[in-house]
Coordinates of C-alpha atoms in Angstrom, one line a residue:
M1 CA -7.4 -5.4 18.3
S2 CA -4.2 -3.4 17.5
R3 CA -0.6 -3.4 18.5
R4 CA 1.8 -0.5 19.0
Y5 CA 5.5 -0.4 18.2
R6 CA 8.3 2.0 18.9
I7 CA 10.6 1.7 15.9
R8 CA 14.2 3.0 15.8
H9 CA 16.2 2.7 12.6
I10 CA 19.8 3.9 12.6
T11 CA 22.0 4.0 9.5
T12 CA 25.7 4.9 9.9
Y13 CA 28.0 5.6 6.9
T14 CA 31.7 5.7 7.6
Y15 CA 34.2 7.0 5.0
S16 CA 38.0 6.6 4.7
D17 CA 38.4 10.3 3.9
R18 CA 36.6 13.6 4.2
V19 CA 33.2 14.0 2.6
S20 CA 32.5 17.7 1.6
S21 CA 28.9 17.3 0.5
S22 CA 26.3 14.6 0.9
Y23 CA 22.8 14.4 -0.7
G24 CA 20.4 11.7 0.6
R25 CA 16.8 10.6 -0.1
G26 CA 14.9 7.7 1.4
F27 CA 11.8 6.2 2.9
L28 CA 12.0 5.8 6.6
A29 CA 8.6 7.0 8.0
P30 CA 5.8 4.5 8.3
R31 CA 2.9 5.5 6.1
E32 CA -0.8 6.0 7.0
T33 CA -3.1 3.2 5.8
D34 CA -6.6 1.9 6.6
V35 CA -5.0 -0.4 9.2
Q36 CA -2.0 1.5 10.3
R37 CA -1.5 4.9 12.0
C38 CA 1.9 6.6 12.5
L39 CA 1.5 8.5 15.8
E40 CA 5.0 9.9 16.0
K41 CA 7.8 10.2 13.5
T42 CA 11.2 12.0 13.3
V43 CA 14.2 11.7 11.1
E44 CA 17.5 13.2 12.4
V45 CA 20.7 13.5 10.4
Q46 CA 24.1 14.1 11.8
P47 CA 26.0 16.3 10.9
S48 CA 23.0 18.6 10.8
P49 CA 21.9 19.1 7.2
T50 CA 21.9 22.5 5.5
D51 CA 18.6 21.5 3.9
Q52 CA 16.1 18.9 4.9
S53 CA 12.5 18.4 3.7
F54 CA 9.8 15.8 3.5
G55 CA 7.5 15.0 0.6
V56 CA 5.2 12.4 -0.8
D57 CA 5.9 10.3 -3.9
V58 CA 3.5 9.1 -6.6
Y59 CA 2.5 6.1 -4.6
G60 CA 1.7 8.1 -1.4
N61 CA 4.8 7.2 0.5
E62 CA 6.5 9.8 2.6
D63 CA 10.1 10.5 1.7
V64 CA 12.9 12.5 3.3
Y65 CA 15.5 14.6 1.5
F66 CA 18.6 16.1 3.1
H67 CA 21.8 17.9 2.0
V68 CA 24.8 18.0 4.4
T69 CA 27.5 20.5 3.5
T70 CA 29.6 20.2 6.7
D71 CA 32.8 18.2 6.2
H72 CA 32.4 14.8 7.7
E73 CA 33.8 11.2 7.8
T74 CA 30.7 9.8 9.4
L75 CA 27.0 10.3 8.6
V76 CA 24.3 9.0 10.8
V77 CA 20.6 9.0 9.9
T78 CA 18.2 8.1 12.8
A79 CA 14.5 7.5 12.2
D80 CA 12.2 7.2 15.2
S81 CA 8.5 6.4 15.0
L82 CA 5.5 5.2 17.1
V83 CA 3.1 3.1 15.1
E84 CA -0.3 1.4 15.7
V85 CA -1.3 -1.5 13.5
D86 CA -4.7 -3.2 13.5
A87 CA -5.1 -7.0 13.4
P88 CA -6.8 -8.4 10.3
S89 CA -10.6 -8.1 10.4
A90 CA -13.1 -10.8 9.6
A91 CA -13.5 -9.3 6.1
D92 CA -9.7 -9.3 5.7
N93 CA -9.7 -13.0 6.5
E94 CA -12.2 -13.7 3.7
L95 CA -10.4 -11.7 1.1
G96 CA -9.8 -13.6 -2.1
R97 CA -11.6 -16.8 -1.0
A98 CA -14.6 -16.5 -3.4
T99 CA -12.7 -15.0 -6.4
A100 CA -11.0 -17.2 -8.9
W101 CA -7.5 -15.8 -9.6
E102 CA -8.3 -15.3 -13.3
N103 CA -11.0 -12.9 -12.3
A104 CA -8.6 -10.8 -10.2
R105 CA -6.8 -9.6 -13.2
P106 CA -7.3 -5.8 -13.4
Q107 CA -7.2 -6.1 -17.2
Q108 CA -8.6 -9.2 -18.8
P109 CA -7.1 -10.8 -21.9
G110 CA -8.3 -9.0 -25.0
E111 CA -9.1 -5.8 -23.1
Y112 CA -7.3 -2.6 -24.2
T113 CA -8.5 -0.3 -21.5
A114 CA -9.3 -0.4 -17.8
A115 CA -11.4 2.0 -15.8
G116 CA -11.7 3.2 -12.2
D117 CA -9.9 1.2 -9.6
R118 CA -8.7 -1.3 -12.2
A119 CA -6.9 1.3 -14.1
A120 CA -4.7 2.3 -11.2
A121 CA -3.8 -1.4 -10.6
V122 CA -2.7 -2.0 -14.2
E123 CA 0.7 -0.4 -13.6
F124 CA 1.5 -3.1 -11.1
V125 CA 0.9 -5.8 -13.8
L126 CA 3.7 -4.5 -16.0
D127 CA 7.1 -6.2 -16.0
L128 CA 10.2 -4.3 -15.0
D129 CA 12.9 -3.0 -17.3
H130 CA 15.0 -5.1 -17.5
P131 CA 12.4 -7.9 -17.6
E132 CA 12.1 -10.2 -14.6
I133 CA 9.4 -12.5 -16.1
T134 CA 11.3 -15.4 -17.7
D135 CA 10.4 -18.9 -18.7
A136 CA 11.8 -20.2 -15.5
V137 CA 9.6 -17.8 -13.5
R138 CA 6.5 -18.8 -15.5
G139 CA 7.4 -22.5 -15.0
Y140 CA 7.7 -22.1 -11.3
A141 CA 4.5 -20.1 -11.0
D142 CA 2.4 -22.6 -13.0
V143 CA 2.2 -25.1 -10.2
S144 CA 0.3 -22.7 -8.0
F145 CA -1.9 -21.1 -10.7
V146 CA -4.4 -24.0 -11.2
P147 CA -7.3 -22.8 -13.4
G148 CA -10.3 -21.6 -11.4
R149 CA -8.4 -21.8 -8.1
P150 CA -9.5 -19.1 -5.5
L151 CA -7.0 -16.2 -5.4
R152 CA -6.3 -16.7 -1.7
D153 CA -5.5 -20.3 -2.2
V154 CA -3.0 -19.4 -5.0
I155 CA -1.3 -16.9 -2.7
V156 CA -1.1 -19.2 0.3
D157 CA 0.3 -22.0 -2.0
L158 CA 2.8 -19.8 -3.7
T159 CA 3.9 -18.3 -0.3
H160 CA 4.5 -21.8 1.1
R161 CA 6.3 -23.1 -1.9
I162 CA 8.8 -20.2 -1.9
F163 CA 9.3 -20.7 1.8
T164 CA 9.9 -24.4 1.3
D165 CA 11.9 -24.4 -2.0
F166 CA 14.3 -21.5 -1.2
T167 CA 16.9 -21.1 1.5
Y168 CA 17.2 -17.8 3.4
Q169 CA 20.9 -16.9 3.2
S170 CA 22.0 -13.5 4.4
G171 CA 24.5 -11.9 2.1
S172 CA 23.9 -14.2 -0.8
T173 CA 22.4 -11.5 -3.0
T174 CA 22.5 -7.8 -3.6
V175 CA 19.8 -5.2 -4.4
S176 CA 20.6 -5.7 -8.1
T177 CA 20.3 -9.5 -8.2
K178 CA 17.9 -10.7 -10.8
V179 CA 14.9 -12.9 -10.1
A180 CA 16.1 -15.5 -12.6
D181 CA 19.4 -15.8 -10.6
V182 CA 17.4 -16.4 -7.4
V183 CA 15.3 -19.1 -9.1
E184 CA 18.5 -20.8 -10.2
A185 CA 20.4 -20.5 -6.9
R186 CA 17.3 -21.4 -4.8
S187 CA 18.5 -19.0 -2.1
G188 CA 18.2 -15.3 -1.2
V189 CA 16.8 -12.9 1.3
C190 CA 13.3 -11.4 2.0
Q191 CA 13.7 -8.9 -0.8
D192 CA 14.4 -11.7 -3.3
F193 CA 11.5 -13.8 -2.3
A194 CA 9.1 -10.9 -2.5
R195 CA 10.4 -10.0 -6.0
L196 CA 10.0 -13.7 -7.1
A197 CA 6.4 -13.8 -5.9
I198 CA 5.7 -10.5 -7.6
A199 CA 7.2 -11.7 -10.9
A200 CA 5.1 -14.9 -10.7
L201 CA 1.9 -12.9 -10.2
R202 CA 2.6 -10.5 -13.0
A203 CA 3.4 -13.4 -15.3
N204 CA -0.2 -14.4 -14.8
G205 CA -1.7 -11.0 -15.4
L206 CA -2.2 -10.1 -11.7
A207 CA -1.2 -6.7 -10.1
A208 CA 1.5 -7.1 -7.5
R209 CA 3.4 -4.5 -5.5
Y210 CA 6.6 -4.6 -3.4
V211 CA 6.3 -3.6 0.2
S212 CA 9.0 -2.5 2.6
G213 CA 8.8 -2.1 6.3
Y214 CA 9.4 -3.9 9.6
L215 CA 8.5 -7.2 11.2
A216 CA 8.3 -7.4 15.0
T217 CA 10.2 -10.4 16.2
E218 CA 9.4 -12.1 19.5
P219 CA 12.1 -13.2 21.9
P220 CA 12.4 -16.9 22.8
P221 CA 10.5 -18.0 25.9
G222 CA 12.4 -16.8 29.0
K223 CA 14.7 -14.6 27.1
E224 CA 14.8 -10.8 27.0
R225 CA 14.6 -8.8 23.8
M226 CA 17.9 -7.9 22.2
I227 CA 18.2 -4.3 21.0
G228 CA 19.1 -3.6 17.4
V229 CA 18.9 -7.1 16.0
D230 CA 15.7 -6.5 14.0
A231 CA 16.0 -5.5 10.4
T232 CA 14.1 -3.9 7.6
H233 CA 11.8 -6.4 5.9
A234 CA 10.1 -6.9 2.5
W235 CA 7.0 -8.7 1.4
A236 CA 4.5 -8.5 -1.5
A237 CA 0.8 -7.8 -2.0
V238 CA -1.7 -8.7 -4.7
W239 CA -4.6 -6.6 -5.9
T240 CA -8.1 -7.9 -5.5
P241 CA -11.3 -6.9 -7.3
E242 CA -12.5 -5.4 -4.0
N243 CA -9.8 -2.8 -4.6
T244 CA -8.0 -4.2 -1.6
W245 CA -4.5 -5.6 -1.5
L246 CA -3.8 -9.0 0.0
A247 CA -0.3 -8.9 1.5
F248 CA 1.8 -12.0 2.1
D249 CA 5.3 -12.8 3.3
P250 CA 7.1 -15.7 1.5
T251 CA 10.1 -15.4 3.8
N252 CA 8.0 -16.5 6.8
D253 CA 5.2 -18.5 5.0
Q254 CA 2.4 -16.3 6.3
L255 CA -0.1 -13.7 5.3
V256 CA 0.6 -10.2 6.7
D257 CA -1.0 -9.3 10.1
E258 CA -0.5 -6.9 12.9
R259 CA 3.1 -7.8 13.4
Y260 CA 4.0 -6.0 10.2
T261 CA 4.6 -2.2 9.9
T262 CA 4.5 -0.8 6.4
V263 CA 6.8 2.0 5.4
A264 CA 6.4 2.2 1.7
W265 CA 5.3 0.4 -1.4
G266 CA 6.0 0.6 -5.2
R267 CA 6.6 -1.6 -8.2
D268 CA 10.0 -2.8 -7.0
Y269 CA 12.7 -2.2 -4.4
A270 CA 14.2 0.5 -6.6
D271 CA 11.1 2.6 -6.0
V272 CA 11.3 2.6 -2.2
P273 CA 14.9 2.1 -0.8
P274 CA 15.4 3.1 2.8
L275 CA 18.2 5.4 1.8
R276 CA 20.2 6.3 -1.3
G277 CA 22.3 9.3 -2.2
V278 CA 25.4 11.0 -3.7
I279 CA 28.5 12.1 -1.9
Y280 CA 31.5 14.3 -3.0
T281 CA 34.7 12.9 -1.7
E282 CA 38.1 11.4 -2.5
A283 CA 37.5 8.5 -0.1
E284 CA 38.2 5.1 -1.6
E285 CA 36.4 3.1 1.0
S286 CA 33.2 3.3 2.9
T287 CA 31.1 1.1 5.2
I288 CA 27.5 1.1 6.1
S289 CA 25.9 -0.4 9.3
V290 CA 22.2 -0.6 10.0
S291 CA 20.5 -1.1 13.4
V292 CA 16.8 -1.6 13.6
D293 CA 14.7 -2.1 16.8
V294 CA 11.0 -2.8 16.7
A295 CA 9.8 -2.7 20.4
P296 CA 6.2 -3.6 21.3
V297 CA 4.5 -0.9 23.4
D298 CA 1.9 -2.0 25.9

């Protein structure tokens, strides 16, 4: 079984003075995977860019680049896509059940090399610069990482604990907030909870990646869907010896299923931001507004 979604992601930048030149790069087009197909995709920039191109980064994510040279005080980037996502298969539902988490390390203690699929996963074990694995992160992770425990049980437990122990509080953090600060404050947003889970996994020698995308939200019974209230979402995934990644969402206490649309993945948020860029202007103030709608298609 699969589900289709029409996704519309609109980002509007407004400046207090004229912008003479704007360079932008981002990840806005859902990627192709074994369980996901992007049937349609467009990215429109207004004012029309002098140069616009699409490429693929080192992780296989599709990125868009644009350069606007027309004077402007407002910049609007609209991404539209039609995506089909498969429900987890019977094999997906068994992933990690028979593997002790210690055996899911792509590089075992004492090993200096890793070959084949394991070699590609080793990059996702490495801590960030600046380091995110602290004593507080190790201490928090220890409760879930019981020796010999199946990998899937570890992930389910860690997901539930983050969901239970931390409060979702919009605006409480920024993209530069450290994991250690999230652990201390016991609050954050989806990006923070994904990054905490990733740090906990890497602290125990497991390969973990940061995933950005969208989550389809269902309206309350008897209510119609509201347009533009959905948002970009973030979750995490852990590598398994089957060379498959088990994805999970600490923000919602669940494993990832057909409600999730993947846009991009990397080692951290900084690898796959929706948009970033450089502008040439004397404007002292700017605002950004983002509208995302994920509409199921029958």
